[in-house]
PDB file of C-alpha atoms in Angstrom:
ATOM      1  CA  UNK A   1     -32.974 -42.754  21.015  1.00 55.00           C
ATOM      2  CA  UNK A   2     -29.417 -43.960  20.156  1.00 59.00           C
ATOM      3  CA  UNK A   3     -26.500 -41.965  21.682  1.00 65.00           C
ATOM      4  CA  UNK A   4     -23.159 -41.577  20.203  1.00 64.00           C
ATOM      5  CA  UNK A   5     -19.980 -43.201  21.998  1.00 61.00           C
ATOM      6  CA  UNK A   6     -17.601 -41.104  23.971  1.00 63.00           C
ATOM      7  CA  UNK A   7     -14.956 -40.090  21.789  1.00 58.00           C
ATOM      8  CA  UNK A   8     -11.253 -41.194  23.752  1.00 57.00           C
ATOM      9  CA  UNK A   9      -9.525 -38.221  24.236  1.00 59.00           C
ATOM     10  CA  UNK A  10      -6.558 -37.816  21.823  1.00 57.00           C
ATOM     11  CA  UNK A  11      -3.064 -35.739  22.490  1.00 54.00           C
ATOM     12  CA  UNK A  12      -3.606 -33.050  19.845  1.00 52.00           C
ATOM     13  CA  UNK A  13      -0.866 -31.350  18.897  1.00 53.00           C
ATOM     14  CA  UNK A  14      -1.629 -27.447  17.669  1.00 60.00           C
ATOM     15  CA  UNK A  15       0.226 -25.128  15.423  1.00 65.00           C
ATOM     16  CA  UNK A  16       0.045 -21.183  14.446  1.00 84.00           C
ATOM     17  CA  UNK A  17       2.301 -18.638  13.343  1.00 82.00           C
ATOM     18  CA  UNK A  18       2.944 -15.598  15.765  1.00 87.00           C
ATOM     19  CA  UNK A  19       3.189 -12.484  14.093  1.00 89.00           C
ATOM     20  CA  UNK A  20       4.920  -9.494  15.709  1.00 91.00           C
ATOM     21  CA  UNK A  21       5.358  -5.885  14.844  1.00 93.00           C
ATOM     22  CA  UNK A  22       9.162  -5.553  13.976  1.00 93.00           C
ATOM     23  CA  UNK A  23       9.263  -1.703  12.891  1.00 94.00           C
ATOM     24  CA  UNK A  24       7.219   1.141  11.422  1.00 95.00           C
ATOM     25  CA  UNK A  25       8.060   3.159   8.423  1.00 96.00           C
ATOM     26  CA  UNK A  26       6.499   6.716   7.482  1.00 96.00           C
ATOM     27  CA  UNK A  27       6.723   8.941   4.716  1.00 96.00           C
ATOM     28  CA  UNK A  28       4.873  12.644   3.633  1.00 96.00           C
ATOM     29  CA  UNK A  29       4.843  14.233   0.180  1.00 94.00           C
ATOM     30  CA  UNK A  30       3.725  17.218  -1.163  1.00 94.00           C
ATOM     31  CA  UNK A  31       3.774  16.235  -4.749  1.00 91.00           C
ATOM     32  CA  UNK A  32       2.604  19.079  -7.577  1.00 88.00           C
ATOM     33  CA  UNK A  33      -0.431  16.674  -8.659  1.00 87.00           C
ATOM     34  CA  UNK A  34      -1.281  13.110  -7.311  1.00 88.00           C
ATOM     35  CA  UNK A  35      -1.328  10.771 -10.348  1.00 90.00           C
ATOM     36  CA  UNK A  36      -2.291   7.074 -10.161  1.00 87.00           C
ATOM     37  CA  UNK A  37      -0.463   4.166 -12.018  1.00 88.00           C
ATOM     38  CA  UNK A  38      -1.495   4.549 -15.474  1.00 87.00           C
ATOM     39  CA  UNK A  39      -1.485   1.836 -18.257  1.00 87.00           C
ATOM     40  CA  UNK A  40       1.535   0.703 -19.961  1.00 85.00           C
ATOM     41  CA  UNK A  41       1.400   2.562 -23.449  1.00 88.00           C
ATOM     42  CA  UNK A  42       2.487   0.635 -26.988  1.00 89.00           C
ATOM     43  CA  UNK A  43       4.197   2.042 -29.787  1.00 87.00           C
ATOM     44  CA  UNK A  44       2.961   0.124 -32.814  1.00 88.00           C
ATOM     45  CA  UNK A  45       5.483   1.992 -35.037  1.00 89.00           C
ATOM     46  CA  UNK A  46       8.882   0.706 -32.986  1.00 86.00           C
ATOM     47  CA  UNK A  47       7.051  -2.600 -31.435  1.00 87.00           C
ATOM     48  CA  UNK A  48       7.406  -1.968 -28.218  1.00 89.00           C
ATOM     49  CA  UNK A  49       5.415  -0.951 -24.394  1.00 89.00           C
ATOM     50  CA  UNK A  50       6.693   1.493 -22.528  1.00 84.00           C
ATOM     51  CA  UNK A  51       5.579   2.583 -18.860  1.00 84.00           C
ATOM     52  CA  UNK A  52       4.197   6.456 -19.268  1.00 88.00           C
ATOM     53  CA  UNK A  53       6.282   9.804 -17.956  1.00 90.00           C
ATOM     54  CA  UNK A  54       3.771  10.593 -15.210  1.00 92.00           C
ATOM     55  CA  UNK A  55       3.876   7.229 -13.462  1.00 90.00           C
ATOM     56  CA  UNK A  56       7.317   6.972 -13.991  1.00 91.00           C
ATOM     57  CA  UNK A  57       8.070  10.430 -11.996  1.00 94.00           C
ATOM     58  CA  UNK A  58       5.713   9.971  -9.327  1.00 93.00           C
ATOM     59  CA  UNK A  59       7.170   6.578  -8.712  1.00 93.00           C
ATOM     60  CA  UNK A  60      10.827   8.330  -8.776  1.00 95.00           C
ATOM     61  CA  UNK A  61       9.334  10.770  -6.273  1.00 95.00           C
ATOM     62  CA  UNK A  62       8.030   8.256  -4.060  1.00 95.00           C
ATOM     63  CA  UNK A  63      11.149   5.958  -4.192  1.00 95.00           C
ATOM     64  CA  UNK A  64      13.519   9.573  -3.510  1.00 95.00           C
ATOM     65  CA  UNK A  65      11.132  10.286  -0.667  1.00 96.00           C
ATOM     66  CA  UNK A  66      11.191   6.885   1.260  1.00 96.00           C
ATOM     67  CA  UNK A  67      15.509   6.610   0.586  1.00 95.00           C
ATOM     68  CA  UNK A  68      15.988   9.991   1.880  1.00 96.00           C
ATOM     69  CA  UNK A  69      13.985   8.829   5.048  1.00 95.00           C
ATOM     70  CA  UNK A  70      14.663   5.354   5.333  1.00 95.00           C
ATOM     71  CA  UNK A  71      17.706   4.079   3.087  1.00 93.00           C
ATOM     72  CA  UNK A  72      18.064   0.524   1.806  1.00 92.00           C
ATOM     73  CA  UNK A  73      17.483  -0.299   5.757  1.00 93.00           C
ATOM     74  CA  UNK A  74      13.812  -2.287   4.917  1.00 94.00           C
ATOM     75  CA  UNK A  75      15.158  -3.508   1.280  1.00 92.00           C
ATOM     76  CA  UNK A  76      15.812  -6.819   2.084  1.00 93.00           C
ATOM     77  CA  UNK A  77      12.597  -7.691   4.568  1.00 93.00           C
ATOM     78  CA  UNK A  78      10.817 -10.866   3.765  1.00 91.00           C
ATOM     79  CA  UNK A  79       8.151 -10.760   6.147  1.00 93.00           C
ATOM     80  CA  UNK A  80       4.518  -9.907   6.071  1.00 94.00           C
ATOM     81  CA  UNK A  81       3.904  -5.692   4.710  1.00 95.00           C
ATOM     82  CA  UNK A  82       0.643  -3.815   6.246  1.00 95.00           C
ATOM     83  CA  UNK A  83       0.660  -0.761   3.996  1.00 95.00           C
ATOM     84  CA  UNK A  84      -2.233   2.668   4.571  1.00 97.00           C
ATOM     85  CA  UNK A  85      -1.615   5.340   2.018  1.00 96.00           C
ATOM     86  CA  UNK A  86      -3.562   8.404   2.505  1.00 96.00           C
ATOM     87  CA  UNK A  87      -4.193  10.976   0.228  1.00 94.00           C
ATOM     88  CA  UNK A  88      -5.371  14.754   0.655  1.00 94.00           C
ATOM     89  CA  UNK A  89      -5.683  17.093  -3.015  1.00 93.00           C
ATOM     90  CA  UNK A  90      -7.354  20.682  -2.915  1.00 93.00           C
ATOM     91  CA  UNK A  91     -10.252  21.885  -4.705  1.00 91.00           C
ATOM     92  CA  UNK A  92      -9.739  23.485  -8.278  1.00 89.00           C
ATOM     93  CA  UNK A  93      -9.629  27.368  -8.539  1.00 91.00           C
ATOM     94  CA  UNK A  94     -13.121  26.561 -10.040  1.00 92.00           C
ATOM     95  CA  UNK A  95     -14.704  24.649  -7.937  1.00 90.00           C
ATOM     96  CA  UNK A  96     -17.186  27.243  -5.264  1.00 91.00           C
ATOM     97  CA  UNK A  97     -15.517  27.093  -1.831  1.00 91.00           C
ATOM     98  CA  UNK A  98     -18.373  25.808  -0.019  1.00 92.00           C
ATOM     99  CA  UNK A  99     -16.894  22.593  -1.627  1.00 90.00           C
ATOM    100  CA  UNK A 100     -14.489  22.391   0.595  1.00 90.00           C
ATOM    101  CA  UNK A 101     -14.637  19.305   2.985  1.00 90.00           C
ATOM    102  CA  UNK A 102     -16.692  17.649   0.038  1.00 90.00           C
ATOM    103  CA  UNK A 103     -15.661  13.747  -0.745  1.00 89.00           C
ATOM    104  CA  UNK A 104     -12.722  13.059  -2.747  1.00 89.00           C
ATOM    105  CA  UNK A 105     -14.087  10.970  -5.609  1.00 88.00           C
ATOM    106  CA  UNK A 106     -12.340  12.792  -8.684  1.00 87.00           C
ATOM    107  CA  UNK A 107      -9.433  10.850 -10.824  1.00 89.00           C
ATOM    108  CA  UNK A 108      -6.859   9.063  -9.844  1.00 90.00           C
ATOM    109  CA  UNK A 109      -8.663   6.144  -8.553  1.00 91.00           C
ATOM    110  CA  UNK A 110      -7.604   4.509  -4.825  1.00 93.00           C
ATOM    111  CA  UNK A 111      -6.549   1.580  -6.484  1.00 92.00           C
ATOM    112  CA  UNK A 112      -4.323   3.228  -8.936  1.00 93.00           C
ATOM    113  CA  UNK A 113      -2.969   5.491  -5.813  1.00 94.00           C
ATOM    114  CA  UNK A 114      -2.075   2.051  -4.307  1.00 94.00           C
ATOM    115  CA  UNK A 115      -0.589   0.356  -7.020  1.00 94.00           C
ATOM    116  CA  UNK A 116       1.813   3.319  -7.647  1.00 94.00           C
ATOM    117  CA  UNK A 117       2.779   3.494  -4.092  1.00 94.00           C
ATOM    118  CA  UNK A 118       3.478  -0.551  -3.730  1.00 94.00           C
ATOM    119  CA  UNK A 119       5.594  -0.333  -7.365  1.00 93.00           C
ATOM    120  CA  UNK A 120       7.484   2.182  -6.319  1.00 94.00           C
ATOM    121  CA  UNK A 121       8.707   0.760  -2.616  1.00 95.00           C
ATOM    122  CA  UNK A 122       9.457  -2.815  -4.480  1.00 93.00           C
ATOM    123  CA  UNK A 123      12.977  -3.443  -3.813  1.00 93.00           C
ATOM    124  CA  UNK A 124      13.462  -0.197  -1.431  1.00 94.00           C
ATOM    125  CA  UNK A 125      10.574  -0.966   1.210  1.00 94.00           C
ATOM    126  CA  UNK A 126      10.293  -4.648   1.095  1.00 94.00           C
ATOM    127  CA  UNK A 127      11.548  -7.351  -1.019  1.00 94.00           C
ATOM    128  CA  UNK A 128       8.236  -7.654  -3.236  1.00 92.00           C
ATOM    129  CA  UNK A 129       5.415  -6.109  -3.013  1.00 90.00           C
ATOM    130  CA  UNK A 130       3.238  -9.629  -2.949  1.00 92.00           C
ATOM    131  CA  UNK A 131       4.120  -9.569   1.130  1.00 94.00           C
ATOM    132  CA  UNK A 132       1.713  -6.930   1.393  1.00 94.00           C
ATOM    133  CA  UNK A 133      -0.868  -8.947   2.513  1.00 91.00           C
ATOM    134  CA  UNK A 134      -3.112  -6.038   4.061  1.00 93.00           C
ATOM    135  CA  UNK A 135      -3.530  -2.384   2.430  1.00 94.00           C
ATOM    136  CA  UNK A 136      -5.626   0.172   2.689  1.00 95.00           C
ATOM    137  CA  UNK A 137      -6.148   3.519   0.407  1.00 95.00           C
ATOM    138  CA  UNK A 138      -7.787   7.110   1.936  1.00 95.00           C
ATOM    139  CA  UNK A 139      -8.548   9.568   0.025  1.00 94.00           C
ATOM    140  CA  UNK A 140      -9.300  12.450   2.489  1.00 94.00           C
ATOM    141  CA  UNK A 141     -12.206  15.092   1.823  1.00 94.00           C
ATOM    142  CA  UNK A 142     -10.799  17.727  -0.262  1.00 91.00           C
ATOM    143  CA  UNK A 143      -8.526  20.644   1.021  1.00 92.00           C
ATOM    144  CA  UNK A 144      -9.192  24.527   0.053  1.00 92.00           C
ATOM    145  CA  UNK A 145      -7.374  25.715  -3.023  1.00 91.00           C
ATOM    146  CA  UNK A 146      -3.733  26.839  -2.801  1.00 89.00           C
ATOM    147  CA  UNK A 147      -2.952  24.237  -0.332  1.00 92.00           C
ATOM    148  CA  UNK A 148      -0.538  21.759  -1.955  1.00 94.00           C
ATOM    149  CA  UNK A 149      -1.467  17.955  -2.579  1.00 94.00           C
ATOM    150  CA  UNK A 150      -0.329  15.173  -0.112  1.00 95.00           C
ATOM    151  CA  UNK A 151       0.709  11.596   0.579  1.00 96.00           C
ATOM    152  CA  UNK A 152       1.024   9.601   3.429  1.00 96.00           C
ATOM    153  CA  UNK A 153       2.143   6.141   3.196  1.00 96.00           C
ATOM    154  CA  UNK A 154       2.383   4.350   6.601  1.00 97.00           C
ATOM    155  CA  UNK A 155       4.034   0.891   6.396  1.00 96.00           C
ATOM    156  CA  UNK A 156       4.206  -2.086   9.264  1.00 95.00           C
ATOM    157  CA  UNK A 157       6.696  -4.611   8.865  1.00 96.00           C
ATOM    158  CA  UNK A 158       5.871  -8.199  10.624  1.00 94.00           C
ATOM    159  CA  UNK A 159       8.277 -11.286  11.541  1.00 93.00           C
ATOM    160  CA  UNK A 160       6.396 -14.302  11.787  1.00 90.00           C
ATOM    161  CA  UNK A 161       7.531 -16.893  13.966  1.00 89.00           C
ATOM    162  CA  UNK A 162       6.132 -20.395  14.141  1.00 87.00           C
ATOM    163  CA  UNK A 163       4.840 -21.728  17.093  1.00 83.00           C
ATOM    164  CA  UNK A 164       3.412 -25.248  18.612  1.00 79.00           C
ATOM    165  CA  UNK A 165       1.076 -25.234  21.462  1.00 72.00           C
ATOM    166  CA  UNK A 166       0.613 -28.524  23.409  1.00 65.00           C
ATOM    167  CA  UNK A 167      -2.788 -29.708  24.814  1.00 61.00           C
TER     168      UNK A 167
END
């Protein structure tokens, strides 16, 4: 059987970026009715797209919420964005209480949820919201009726520092 030469042993040289948690942000709303990011509408008659009411005052709400807490002070981060948004909405006056607990899985979409959240920090949170680069959506089982609708948005802000490792 043939066997394959030793290799010589070569001075490799490795690189990696070392991430580290630089701060925490956190934010709860109790908005009158959780609404998604809807599709940008078109007026045919004056030629033009527009962004609909609803999105545009939940995003307002969300934006007020997060400057109230937190200020410009995250505005201009460049570094990596973890983002969790968790959302809780109650059961309709007709829905039959035993329904309460029951999976979420009723409009507005998780996706939408996180979309609206993301567009809404851009410029206040974080620079852009391409630098989340990990995100996650919850919506909760659903509350009884009369309790209010709510938002949590938990952000994690990163530095990234680059490091080489000798052999």
């Amino acid at each position: 059987s043939l066997q394959q030469a030793p290799q010589p042993e070569r001075w490799v040289q490795r690189m990696s970026w070392q991430r580290t948690l630089a701060a925490t942000a956190h934010i709860t709303m109790h908005p009158a009715e959780l609404v998604g990011k809807q599709r940008p509408m078109t007026d045919y008659r004056n030629h033009r797209t527009y962004t609909p009411t609803k999105t545009l005052k939940a995003e307002k709400a969300i934006k007020d919420a997060f400057r109230a807490a937190y200020g410009e002070t995250f505005a201009n981060h460049d570094g990596p964005v973890v983002m969790r948004i968790s959302t809780t909405r109650p059961l309709a006056k007709s829905n039959p209480k035993y329904w309460e607990g029951r999976a979420d899985l009723g409009k507005p979409d998780w996706d939408n949820l996180g979309k609206l959240a993301c567009d809404a920090l851009n410029g206040i949170a974080f620079k852009d919201d391409s630098q989340v680069d990990m995100g996650a959506v919850t919506k909760r089982p659903r509350s009884p009726y009369g309790t209010k609708p709510r938002i949590d948005i938990h952000i994690e802000y990163f530095v990234e520092e680059y490091v080489k490792e000798k052999k």
